[in-house]
């Protein structure tokens, strides 16, 4: 069953301007060390950050909260599988919110997809609950 969906569109030039103006202060407030390492290795640094910004916004919407109610930017983090597929990790309040919205006997799976076409970066997040094998529903 679908627990939540979210999408966001970020302007890459706006993210570049924020990076130029605030630099490490912005990076360290919003992005995990893993996300920063990934972005700084890429030719399109701002585009990589913009996609992750959009993913965090989309995830917060899928969680049904937006960026309020205690969710911190770093509570949501994007990494990639060896195949390149992006995956979302949640910690802190975001993980607590995910657990609270997941029905008993189910596990939550967060699906995320990212795309960009300068000057836009977009993310789409779907949170799905799948029955746990052998679990009895309450």
Coordinates of C-alpha atoms in Angstrom, one line a residue:
X1 CA 0.0 0.0 0.0
X2 CA 1.1 3.6 -0.7
X3 CA 1.7 5.5 2.5
X4 CA 2.8 8.8 1.0
X5 CA 4.0 10.5 -2.2
X6 CA 6.0 13.7 -2.7
X7 CA 7.7 15.6 -5.4
X8 CA 9.8 18.7 -5.7
X9 CA 11.4 20.8 -8.3
X10 CA 14.6 22.8 -7.5
X11 CA 16.4 25.4 -9.6
X12 CA 20.0 24.4 -10.1
X13 CA 21.1 28.1 -10.5
X14 CA 19.5 29.0 -7.2
X15 CA 21.3 26.2 -5.5
X16 CA 24.6 27.4 -7.1
X17 CA 23.9 30.9 -5.8
X18 CA 23.3 29.5 -2.3
X19 CA 26.6 27.5 -2.5
X20 CA 28.4 30.6 -3.7
X21 CA 27.0 32.8 -1.0
X22 CA 27.0 30.4 2.0
X23 CA 29.5 27.6 1.0
X24 CA 30.2 25.1 3.8
X25 CA 27.6 26.6 6.1
X26 CA 24.9 25.6 3.6
X27 CA 26.5 22.3 2.8
X28 CA 27.0 21.3 6.4
X29 CA 23.5 22.3 7.5
X30 CA 21.6 20.5 4.7
X31 CA 23.8 17.6 3.4
X32 CA 25.4 14.6 5.0
X33 CA 29.1 13.9 4.6
X34 CA 28.3 11.1 2.1
X35 CA 26.1 13.5 0.0
X36 CA 28.8 16.1 0.1
X37 CA 31.5 13.7 -1.1
X38 CA 29.3 12.5 -3.9
X39 CA 28.5 16.1 -5.1
X40 CA 32.0 17.3 -4.9
X41 CA 33.3 14.5 -7.1
X42 CA 30.8 15.3 -9.9
X43 CA 31.3 17.7 -12.8
X44 CA 27.9 19.3 -12.0
X45 CA 28.3 20.0 -8.3
X46 CA 25.3 22.3 -8.1
X47 CA 23.1 19.9 -10.1
X48 CA 24.0 17.1 -7.8
X49 CA 23.2 19.1 -4.7
X50 CA 19.9 20.4 -6.3
X51 CA 18.7 16.8 -6.9
X52 CA 19.4 15.9 -3.3
X53 CA 17.7 19.1 -2.1
X54 CA 14.7 18.2 -4.2
X55 CA 14.7 14.6 -2.8
X56 CA 14.8 15.8 0.8
X57 CA 11.8 18.2 0.1
X58 CA 9.9 15.4 -1.7
X59 CA 10.6 12.9 1.1
X60 CA 9.4 15.3 3.8
X61 CA 6.2 15.8 1.7
X62 CA 5.8 12.0 1.4
X63 CA 6.2 11.7 5.2
X64 CA 3.2 14.1 5.4
X65 CA 5.0 16.8 7.3
X66 CA 7.0 19.0 4.9
X67 CA 10.1 20.5 6.6
X68 CA 8.5 21.1 9.9
X69 CA 7.5 19.2 13.0
X70 CA 11.1 18.4 13.9
X71 CA 12.5 17.0 10.7
X72 CA 16.0 18.1 10.0
X73 CA 17.6 18.3 6.6
X74 CA 20.1 15.6 7.5
X75 CA 17.4 13.3 8.8
X76 CA 16.9 12.4 5.1
X77 CA 19.9 11.4 2.9
X78 CA 20.4 10.2 -0.6
X79 CA 23.0 7.7 -1.6
X80 CA 23.3 5.5 -4.6
X81 CA 23.5 1.7 -5.2
X82 CA 26.4 0.4 -7.3
X83 CA 23.9 0.5 -10.2
X84 CA 23.5 4.2 -9.8
X85 CA 19.9 3.9 -8.4
X86 CA 19.3 6.5 -5.7
X87 CA 18.1 5.4 -2.3
X88 CA 16.8 7.4 0.6
X89 CA 17.9 6.8 4.2
X90 CA 16.0 8.4 7.1
X91 CA 17.2 8.9 10.6
X92 CA 16.1 10.9 13.6
X93 CA 12.6 12.4 13.6
X94 CA 12.1 11.3 9.9
X95 CA 12.6 7.7 10.9
X96 CA 10.3 8.1 13.8
X97 CA 7.6 9.6 11.6
X98 CA 8.1 6.8 9.1
X99 CA 7.7 4.1 11.8
X100 CA 4.6 5.8 13.1
X101 CA 2.9 5.9 9.7
X102 CA 3.8 2.2 8.9
X103 CA 1.0 -0.2 9.8
X104 CA 1.8 -3.1 12.1
X105 CA 3.0 -6.2 10.3
X106 CA 4.5 -4.1 7.4
X107 CA 7.8 -2.6 6.5
X108 CA 8.2 0.8 4.8
X109 CA 10.1 1.1 1.6
X110 CA 11.1 4.5 0.3
X111 CA 11.4 4.8 -3.5
X112 CA 13.1 7.8 -4.9
X113 CA 13.9 8.9 -8.4
X114 CA 16.0 12.0 -9.5
X115 CA 16.3 13.8 -12.7
X116 CA 17.7 17.1 -14.0
X117 CA 17.6 19.2 -17.1
X118 CA 19.4 22.4 -16.5
X119 CA 18.3 24.7 -14.8
X120 CA 15.9 22.2 -13.1
X121 CA 16.4 19.3 -10.8
X122 CA 13.4 17.1 -9.8
X123 CA 12.8 14.3 -7.3
X124 CA 9.8 12.1 -6.8
X125 CA 9.4 9.9 -3.6
X126 CA 6.9 7.2 -3.0
X127 CA 6.7 5.5 0.4
X128 CA 5.3 2.0 0.2
X129 CA 4.3 -0.4 3.0
X130 CA 4.9 -4.1 2.3
X131 CA 3.6 -7.0 4.5
X132 CA 6.4 -8.6 6.4
X133 CA 6.5 -12.4 5.7
X134 CA 5.2 -14.4 8.6
X135 CA 3.9 -11.3 10.5
X136 CA 0.4 -11.3 11.7
X137 CA -1.6 -8.1 11.2
X138 CA -2.8 -6.4 14.3

